CSV table of C-alpha atoms in Angstrom, one decimal:
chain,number,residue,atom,x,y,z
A,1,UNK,CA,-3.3,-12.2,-13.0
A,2,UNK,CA,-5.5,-15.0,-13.8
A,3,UNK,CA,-9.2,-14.3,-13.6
A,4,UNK,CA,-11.2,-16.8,-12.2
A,5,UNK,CA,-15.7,-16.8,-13.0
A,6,UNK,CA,-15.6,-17.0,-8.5
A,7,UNK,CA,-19.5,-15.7,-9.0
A,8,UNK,CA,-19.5,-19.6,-9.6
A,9,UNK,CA,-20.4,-20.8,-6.2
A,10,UNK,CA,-18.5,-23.9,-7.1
A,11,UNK,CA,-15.6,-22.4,-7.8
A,12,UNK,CA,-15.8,-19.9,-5.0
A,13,UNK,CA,-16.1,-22.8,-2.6
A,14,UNK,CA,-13.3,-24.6,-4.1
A,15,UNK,CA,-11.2,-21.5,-4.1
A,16,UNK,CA,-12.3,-20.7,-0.4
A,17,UNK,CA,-11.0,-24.1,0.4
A,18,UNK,CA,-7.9,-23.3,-0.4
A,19,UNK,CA,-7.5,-20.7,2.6
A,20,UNK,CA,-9.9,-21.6,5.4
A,21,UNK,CA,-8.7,-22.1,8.6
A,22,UNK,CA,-9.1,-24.6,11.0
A,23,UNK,CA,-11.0,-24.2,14.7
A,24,UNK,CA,-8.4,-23.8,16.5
A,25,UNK,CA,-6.6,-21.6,14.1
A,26,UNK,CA,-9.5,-19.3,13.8
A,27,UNK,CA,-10.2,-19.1,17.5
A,28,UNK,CA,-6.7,-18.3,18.2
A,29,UNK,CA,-6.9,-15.5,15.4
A,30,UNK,CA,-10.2,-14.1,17.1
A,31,UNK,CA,-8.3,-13.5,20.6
A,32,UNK,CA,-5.0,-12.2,19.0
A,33,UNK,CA,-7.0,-9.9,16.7
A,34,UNK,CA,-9.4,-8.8,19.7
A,35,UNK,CA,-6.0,-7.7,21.8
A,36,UNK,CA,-4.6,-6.3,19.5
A,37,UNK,CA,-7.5,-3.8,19.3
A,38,UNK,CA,-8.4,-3.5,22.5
A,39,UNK,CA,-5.0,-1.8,22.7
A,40,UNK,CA,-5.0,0.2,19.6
A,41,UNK,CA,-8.5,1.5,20.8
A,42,UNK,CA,-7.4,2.0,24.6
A,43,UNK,CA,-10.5,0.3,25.2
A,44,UNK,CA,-11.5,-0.5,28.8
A,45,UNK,CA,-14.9,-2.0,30.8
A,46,UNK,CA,-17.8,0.5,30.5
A,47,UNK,CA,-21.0,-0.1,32.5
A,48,UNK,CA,-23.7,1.3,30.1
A,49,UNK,CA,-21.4,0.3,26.9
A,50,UNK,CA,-22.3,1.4,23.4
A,51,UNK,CA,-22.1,-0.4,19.5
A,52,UNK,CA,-21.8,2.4,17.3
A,53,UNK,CA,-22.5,1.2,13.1
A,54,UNK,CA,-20.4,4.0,11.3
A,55,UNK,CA,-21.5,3.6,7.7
A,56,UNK,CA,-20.5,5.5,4.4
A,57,UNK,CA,-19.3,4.7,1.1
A,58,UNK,CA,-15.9,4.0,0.7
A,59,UNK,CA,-14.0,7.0,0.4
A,60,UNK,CA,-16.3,9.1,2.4
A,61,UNK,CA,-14.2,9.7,5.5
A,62,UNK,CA,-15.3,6.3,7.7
A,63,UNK,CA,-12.4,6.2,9.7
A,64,UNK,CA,-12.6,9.9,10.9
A,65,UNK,CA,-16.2,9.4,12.0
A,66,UNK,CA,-14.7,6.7,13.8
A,67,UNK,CA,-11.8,8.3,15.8
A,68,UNK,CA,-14.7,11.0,16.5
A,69,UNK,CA,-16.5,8.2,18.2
A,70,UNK,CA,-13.2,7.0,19.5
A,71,UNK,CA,-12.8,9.7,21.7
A,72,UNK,CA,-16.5,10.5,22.5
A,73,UNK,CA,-17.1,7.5,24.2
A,74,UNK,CA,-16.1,7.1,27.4
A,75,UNK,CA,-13.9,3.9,27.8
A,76,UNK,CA,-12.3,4.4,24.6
A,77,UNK,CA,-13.4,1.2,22.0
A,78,UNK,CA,-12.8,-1.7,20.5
A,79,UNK,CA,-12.9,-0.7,16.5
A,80,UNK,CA,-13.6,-2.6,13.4
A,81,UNK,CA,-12.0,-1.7,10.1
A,82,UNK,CA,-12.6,-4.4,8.0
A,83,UNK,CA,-10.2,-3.1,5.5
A,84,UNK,CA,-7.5,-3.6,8.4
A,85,UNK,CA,-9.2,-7.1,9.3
A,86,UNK,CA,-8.3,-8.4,6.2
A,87,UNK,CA,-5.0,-8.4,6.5
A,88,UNK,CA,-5.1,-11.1,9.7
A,89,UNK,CA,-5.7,-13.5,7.5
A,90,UNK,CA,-2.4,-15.6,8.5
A,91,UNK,CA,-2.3,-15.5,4.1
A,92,UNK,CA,-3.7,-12.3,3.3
A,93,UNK,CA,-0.4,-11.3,1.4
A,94,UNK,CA,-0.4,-14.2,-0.9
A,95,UNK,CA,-4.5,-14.0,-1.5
A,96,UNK,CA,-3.9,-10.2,-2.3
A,97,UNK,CA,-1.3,-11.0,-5.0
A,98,UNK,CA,-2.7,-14.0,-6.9
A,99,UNK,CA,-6.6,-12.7,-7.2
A,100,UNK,CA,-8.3,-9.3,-8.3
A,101,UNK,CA,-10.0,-7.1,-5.9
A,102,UNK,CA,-13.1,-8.6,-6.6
A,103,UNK,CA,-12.4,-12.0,-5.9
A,104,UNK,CA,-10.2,-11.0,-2.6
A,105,UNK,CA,-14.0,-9.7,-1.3
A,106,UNK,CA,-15.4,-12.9,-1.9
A,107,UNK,CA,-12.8,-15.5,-0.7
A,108,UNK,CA,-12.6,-13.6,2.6
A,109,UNK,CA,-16.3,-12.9,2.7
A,110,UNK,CA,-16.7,-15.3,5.1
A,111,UNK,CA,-13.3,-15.6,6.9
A,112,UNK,CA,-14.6,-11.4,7.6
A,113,UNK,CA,-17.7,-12.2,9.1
A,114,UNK,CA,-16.4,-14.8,11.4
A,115,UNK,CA,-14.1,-12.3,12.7
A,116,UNK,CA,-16.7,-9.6,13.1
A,117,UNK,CA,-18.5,-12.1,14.9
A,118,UNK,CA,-16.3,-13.3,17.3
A,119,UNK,CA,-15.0,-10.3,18.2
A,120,UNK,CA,-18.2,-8.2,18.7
A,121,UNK,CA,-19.5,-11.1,20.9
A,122,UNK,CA,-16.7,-11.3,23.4
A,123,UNK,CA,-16.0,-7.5,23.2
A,124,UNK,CA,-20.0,-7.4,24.6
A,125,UNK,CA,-19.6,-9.6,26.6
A,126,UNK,CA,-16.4,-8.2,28.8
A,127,UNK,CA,-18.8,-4.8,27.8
A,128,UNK,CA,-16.4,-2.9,26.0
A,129,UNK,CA,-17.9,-0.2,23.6
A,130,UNK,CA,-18.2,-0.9,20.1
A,131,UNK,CA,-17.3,0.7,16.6
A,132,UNK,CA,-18.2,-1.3,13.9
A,133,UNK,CA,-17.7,0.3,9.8
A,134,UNK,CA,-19.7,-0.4,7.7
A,135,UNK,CA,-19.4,0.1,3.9
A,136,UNK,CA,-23.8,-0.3,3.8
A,137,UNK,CA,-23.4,-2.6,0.9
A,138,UNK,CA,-25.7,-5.0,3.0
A,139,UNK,CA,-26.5,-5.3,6.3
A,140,UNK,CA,-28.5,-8.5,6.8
A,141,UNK,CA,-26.2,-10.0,8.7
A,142,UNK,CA,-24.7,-6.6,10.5
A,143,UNK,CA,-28.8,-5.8,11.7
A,144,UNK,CA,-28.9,-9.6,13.1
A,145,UNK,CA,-25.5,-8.9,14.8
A,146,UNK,CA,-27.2,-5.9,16.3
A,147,UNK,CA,-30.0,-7.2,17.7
A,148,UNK,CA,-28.7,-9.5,19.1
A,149,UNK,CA,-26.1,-7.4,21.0
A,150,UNK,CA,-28.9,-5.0,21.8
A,151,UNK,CA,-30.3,-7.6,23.9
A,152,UNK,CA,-27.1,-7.3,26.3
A,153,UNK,CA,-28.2,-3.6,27.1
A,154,UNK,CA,-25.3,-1.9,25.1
A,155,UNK,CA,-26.7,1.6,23.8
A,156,UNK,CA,-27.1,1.5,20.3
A,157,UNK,CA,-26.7,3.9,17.6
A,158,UNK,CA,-25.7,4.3,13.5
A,159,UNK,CA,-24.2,7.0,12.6
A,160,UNK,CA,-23.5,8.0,8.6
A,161,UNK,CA,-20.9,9.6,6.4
A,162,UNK,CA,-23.5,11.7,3.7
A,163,UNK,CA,-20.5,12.6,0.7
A,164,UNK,CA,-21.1,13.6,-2.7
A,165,UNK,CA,-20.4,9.4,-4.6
A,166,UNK,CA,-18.1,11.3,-6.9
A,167,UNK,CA,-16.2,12.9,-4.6
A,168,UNK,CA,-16.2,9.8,-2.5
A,169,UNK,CA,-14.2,7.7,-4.9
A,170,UNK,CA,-12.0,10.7,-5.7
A,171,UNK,CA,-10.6,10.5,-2.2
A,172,UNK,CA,-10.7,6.6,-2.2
A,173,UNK,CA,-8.0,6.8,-5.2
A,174,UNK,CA,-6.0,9.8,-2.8
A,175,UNK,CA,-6.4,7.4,0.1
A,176,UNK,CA,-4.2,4.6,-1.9
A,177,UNK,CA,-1.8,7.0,-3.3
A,178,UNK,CA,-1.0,8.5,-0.1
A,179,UNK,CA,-0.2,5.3,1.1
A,180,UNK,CA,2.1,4.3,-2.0
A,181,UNK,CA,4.2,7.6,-1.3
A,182,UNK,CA,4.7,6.8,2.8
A,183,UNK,CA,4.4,3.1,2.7
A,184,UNK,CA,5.5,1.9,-1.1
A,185,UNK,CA,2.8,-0.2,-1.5
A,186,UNK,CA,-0.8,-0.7,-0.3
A,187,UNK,CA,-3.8,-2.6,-0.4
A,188,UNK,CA,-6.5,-1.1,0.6
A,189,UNK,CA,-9.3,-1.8,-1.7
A,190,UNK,CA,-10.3,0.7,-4.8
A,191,UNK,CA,-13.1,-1.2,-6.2
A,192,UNK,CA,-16.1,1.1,-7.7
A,193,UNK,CA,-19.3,-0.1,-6.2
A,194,UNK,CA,-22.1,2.4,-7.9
A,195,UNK,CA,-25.0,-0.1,-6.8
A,196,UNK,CA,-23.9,-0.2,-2.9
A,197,UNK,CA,-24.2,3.5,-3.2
A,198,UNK,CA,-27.8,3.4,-4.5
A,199,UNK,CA,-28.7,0.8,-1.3
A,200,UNK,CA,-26.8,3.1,1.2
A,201,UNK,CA,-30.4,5.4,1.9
A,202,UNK,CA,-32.4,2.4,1.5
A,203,UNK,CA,-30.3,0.6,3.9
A,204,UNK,CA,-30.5,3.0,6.6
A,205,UNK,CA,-34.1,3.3,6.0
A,206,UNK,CA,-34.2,-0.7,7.1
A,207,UNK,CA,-32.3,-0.1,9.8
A,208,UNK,CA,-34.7,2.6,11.0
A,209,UNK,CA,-37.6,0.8,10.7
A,210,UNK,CA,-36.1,-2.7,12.8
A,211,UNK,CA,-37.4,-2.9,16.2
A,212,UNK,CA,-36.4,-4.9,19.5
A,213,UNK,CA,-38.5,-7.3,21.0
A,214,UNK,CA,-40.2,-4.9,23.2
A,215,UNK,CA,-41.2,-2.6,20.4
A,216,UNK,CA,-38.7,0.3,20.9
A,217,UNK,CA,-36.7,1.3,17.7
A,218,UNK,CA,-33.6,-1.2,17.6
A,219,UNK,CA,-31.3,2.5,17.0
A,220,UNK,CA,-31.5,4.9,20.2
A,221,UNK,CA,-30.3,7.0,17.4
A,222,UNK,CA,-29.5,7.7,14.0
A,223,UNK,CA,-27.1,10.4,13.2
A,224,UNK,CA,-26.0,12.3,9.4
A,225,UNK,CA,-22.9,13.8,9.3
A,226,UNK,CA,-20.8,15.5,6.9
A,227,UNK,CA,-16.8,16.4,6.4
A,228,UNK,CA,-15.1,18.9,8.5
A,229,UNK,CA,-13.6,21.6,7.4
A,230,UNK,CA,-11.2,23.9,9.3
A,231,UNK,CA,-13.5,25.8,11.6
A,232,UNK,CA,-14.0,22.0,12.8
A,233,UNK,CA,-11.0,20.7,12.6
A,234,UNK,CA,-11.5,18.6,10.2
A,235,UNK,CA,-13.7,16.6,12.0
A,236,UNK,CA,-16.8,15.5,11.2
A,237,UNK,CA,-19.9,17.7,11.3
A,238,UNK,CA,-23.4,16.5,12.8
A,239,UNK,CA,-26.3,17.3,10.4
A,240,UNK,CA,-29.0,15.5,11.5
A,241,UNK,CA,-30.3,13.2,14.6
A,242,UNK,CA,-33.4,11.1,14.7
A,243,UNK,CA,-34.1,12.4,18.4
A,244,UNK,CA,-33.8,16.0,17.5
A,245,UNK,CA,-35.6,16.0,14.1
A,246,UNK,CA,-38.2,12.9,14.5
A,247,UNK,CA,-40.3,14.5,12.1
A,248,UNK,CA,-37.2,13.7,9.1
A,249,UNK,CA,-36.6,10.3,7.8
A,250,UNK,CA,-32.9,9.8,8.2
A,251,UNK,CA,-32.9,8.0,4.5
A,252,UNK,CA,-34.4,12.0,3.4
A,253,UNK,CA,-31.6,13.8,5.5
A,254,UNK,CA,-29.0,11.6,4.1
A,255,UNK,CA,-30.2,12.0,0.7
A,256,UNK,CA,-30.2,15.8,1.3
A,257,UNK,CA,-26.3,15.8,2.8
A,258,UNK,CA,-24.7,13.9,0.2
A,259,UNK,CA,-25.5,16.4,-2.7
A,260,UNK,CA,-23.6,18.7,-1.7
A,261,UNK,CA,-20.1,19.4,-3.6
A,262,UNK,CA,-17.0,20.5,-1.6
A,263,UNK,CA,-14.6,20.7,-4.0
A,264,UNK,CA,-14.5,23.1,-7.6
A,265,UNK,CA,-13.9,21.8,-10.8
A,266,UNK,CA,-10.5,23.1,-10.2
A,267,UNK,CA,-9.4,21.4,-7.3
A,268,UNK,CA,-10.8,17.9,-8.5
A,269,UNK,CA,-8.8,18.3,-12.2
A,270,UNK,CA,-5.5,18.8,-9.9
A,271,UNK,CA,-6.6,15.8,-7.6
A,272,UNK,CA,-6.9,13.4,-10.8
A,273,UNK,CA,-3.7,14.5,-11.9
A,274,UNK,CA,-1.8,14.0,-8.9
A,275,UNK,CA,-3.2,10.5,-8.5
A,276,UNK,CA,-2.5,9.3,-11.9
A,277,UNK,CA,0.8,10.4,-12.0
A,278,UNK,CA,1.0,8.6,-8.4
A,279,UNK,CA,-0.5,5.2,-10.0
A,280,UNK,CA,2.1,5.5,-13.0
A,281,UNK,CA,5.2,6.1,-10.8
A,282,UNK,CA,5.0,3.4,-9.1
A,283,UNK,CA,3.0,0.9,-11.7
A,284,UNK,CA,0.1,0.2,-10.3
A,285,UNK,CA,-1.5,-0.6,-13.9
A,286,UNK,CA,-4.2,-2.5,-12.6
A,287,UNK,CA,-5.6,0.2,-10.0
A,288,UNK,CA,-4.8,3.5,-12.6
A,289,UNK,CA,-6.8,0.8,-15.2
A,290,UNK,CA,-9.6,1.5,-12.8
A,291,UNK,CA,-9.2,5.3,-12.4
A,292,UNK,CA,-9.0,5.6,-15.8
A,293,UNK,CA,-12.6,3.6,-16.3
A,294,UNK,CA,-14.2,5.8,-13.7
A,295,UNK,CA,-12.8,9.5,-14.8
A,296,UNK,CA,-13.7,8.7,-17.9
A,297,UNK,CA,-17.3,8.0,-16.6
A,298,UNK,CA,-16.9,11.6,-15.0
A,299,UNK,CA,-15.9,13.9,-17.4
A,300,UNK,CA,-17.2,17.0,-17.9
A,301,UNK,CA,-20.5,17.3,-20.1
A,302,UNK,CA,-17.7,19.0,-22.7
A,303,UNK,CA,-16.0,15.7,-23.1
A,304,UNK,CA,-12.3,16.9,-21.9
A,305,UNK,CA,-10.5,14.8,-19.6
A,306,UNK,CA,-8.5,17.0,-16.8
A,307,UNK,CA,-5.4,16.5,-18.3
A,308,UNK,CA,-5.8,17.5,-21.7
């Protein structure tokens, strides 16, 4: 695969070129996309309807603090995955194959956020409830989104995955190789990001602190959770909430959560086994080239990889 320098703003414009799509195409791709999860979320019309920002890092467990939400709110939602976004680009499949991870981000950077856009907009306008993932790299342009919704008088609220970061991108590598043994393939993304993990506290900190017009806090709420385990089904656990612990910075209480370790040494050596025996069955070189660079980063202070 040829590696392009697409932190080149030229050349990520002339490579964006290559793939944008027209008005009309996008529009139509906005309304098919929208129905398409309006019936995958069994979403209907809600009077007082919510926007929910589920944030995490990306293997912390995002989409099951989603299908929480899913079936919390009453009207059911319209969800946005933006790892399942990506794929309605009309030539996601042929964007996927010919660049690396890295430069799939940022050709469809911007095909994303139209999407997000158009979607969140009409789905508040027909005032259907609202989950929206977030990965908390940044949130510039999520926190504008926000506001601006807010303003239509949907309830607002963020709610947070805190996970141990190296457990986190343990599961991110099970995530793919789960897929690869039910689907054959997959491609979901398995890009290391230590630096969004480091903005993830500081992030929700911003959002915290953002305010609406009036004054009021621009979050009715801000919520921590952590994984399930079986006396909760698996689903996840609520650690902290701005409204009943005012007196706690929600930046402190996820800081607090996602130290905690869930796993033993034990389970994690057999867990890095299974997945890169997964990744060498069926030859995904370039993703196990990725495991490999960050297990190596997380041996133990003894120096011994799992498998030897």
């Amino acid at each position: 695969m040829q590696s392009r320098n697409l932190e080149d703003k030229e050349q990520l414009n002339n490579e964006r070129k290559k793939w944008v799509l027209s008005l009309v195409e996008t529009q139509k791709n906005i309304e098919e996309t929208f129905q398409e999860l309006v019936i995958s979320g069994d979403a209907k019309t809600t009077d007082r309807p919510s926007i929910v920002m589920v944030g995490g890092q990306a293997g912390s467990g995002k989409s099951l603090l989603c299908s929480y939400y899913l079936k919390k709110l009453n009207g059911g939602a319209i969800m946005i995955d933006q790892d399942y976004l990506r794929l309605k680009h009309p030539n996601y499949t042929e964007i996927h194959d010919m660049y690396t991870e890295r430069e799939e981000f940022l050709i469809l950077k911007r095909y994303l956020d139209s999407l997000i856009n158009g979607i969140v907009n009409k789905a508040s306008d027909l005032k259907y409830n609202i989950i929206l993932e977030s990965a908390l790299r940044s949130i510039d342009k999520f926190a504008t989104l926000i506001q601006d919704i807010a303003t239509k008088g949907l309830r607002t609220e963020l709610a947070v995955l805190a996970i141990d970061p190296e457990e986190a991108n343990l599961s991110m590598f099970i995530r793919y190789c789960e897929y690869l043994e039910t689907r054959g393939e997959c491609r979901r993304n398995t890009r290391i990001d230590s630096d969004s993990v480091k903005k993830i506290p500081v992030n929700i900190q911003t959002l915290n602190n953002l305010q609406r017009k009036d004054g009021t806090s621009l979050m009715d709420d801000i919520k921590i959770f952590t994984r399930g385990n079986a006396s909760s089904d698996f689903l996840p656990i609520e650690r902290y909430s701005r409204k009943i612990e005012p007196n706690m910075l929600p930046s402190e209480a996820y800081r607090k959560f996602s130290t905690e370790k869930t796993i033993t040494t034990e389970e994690k050596r057999e867990k890095v086994n299974w997945i890169r025996n997964t990744l060498t069955k069926f030859g995904e070189e370039r993703v196990l080239s990725n495991f490999d660079k960050w297990e190596n980063s997380t041996r133990t202070s003894e120096g011994q990889a799992y498998d030897e």
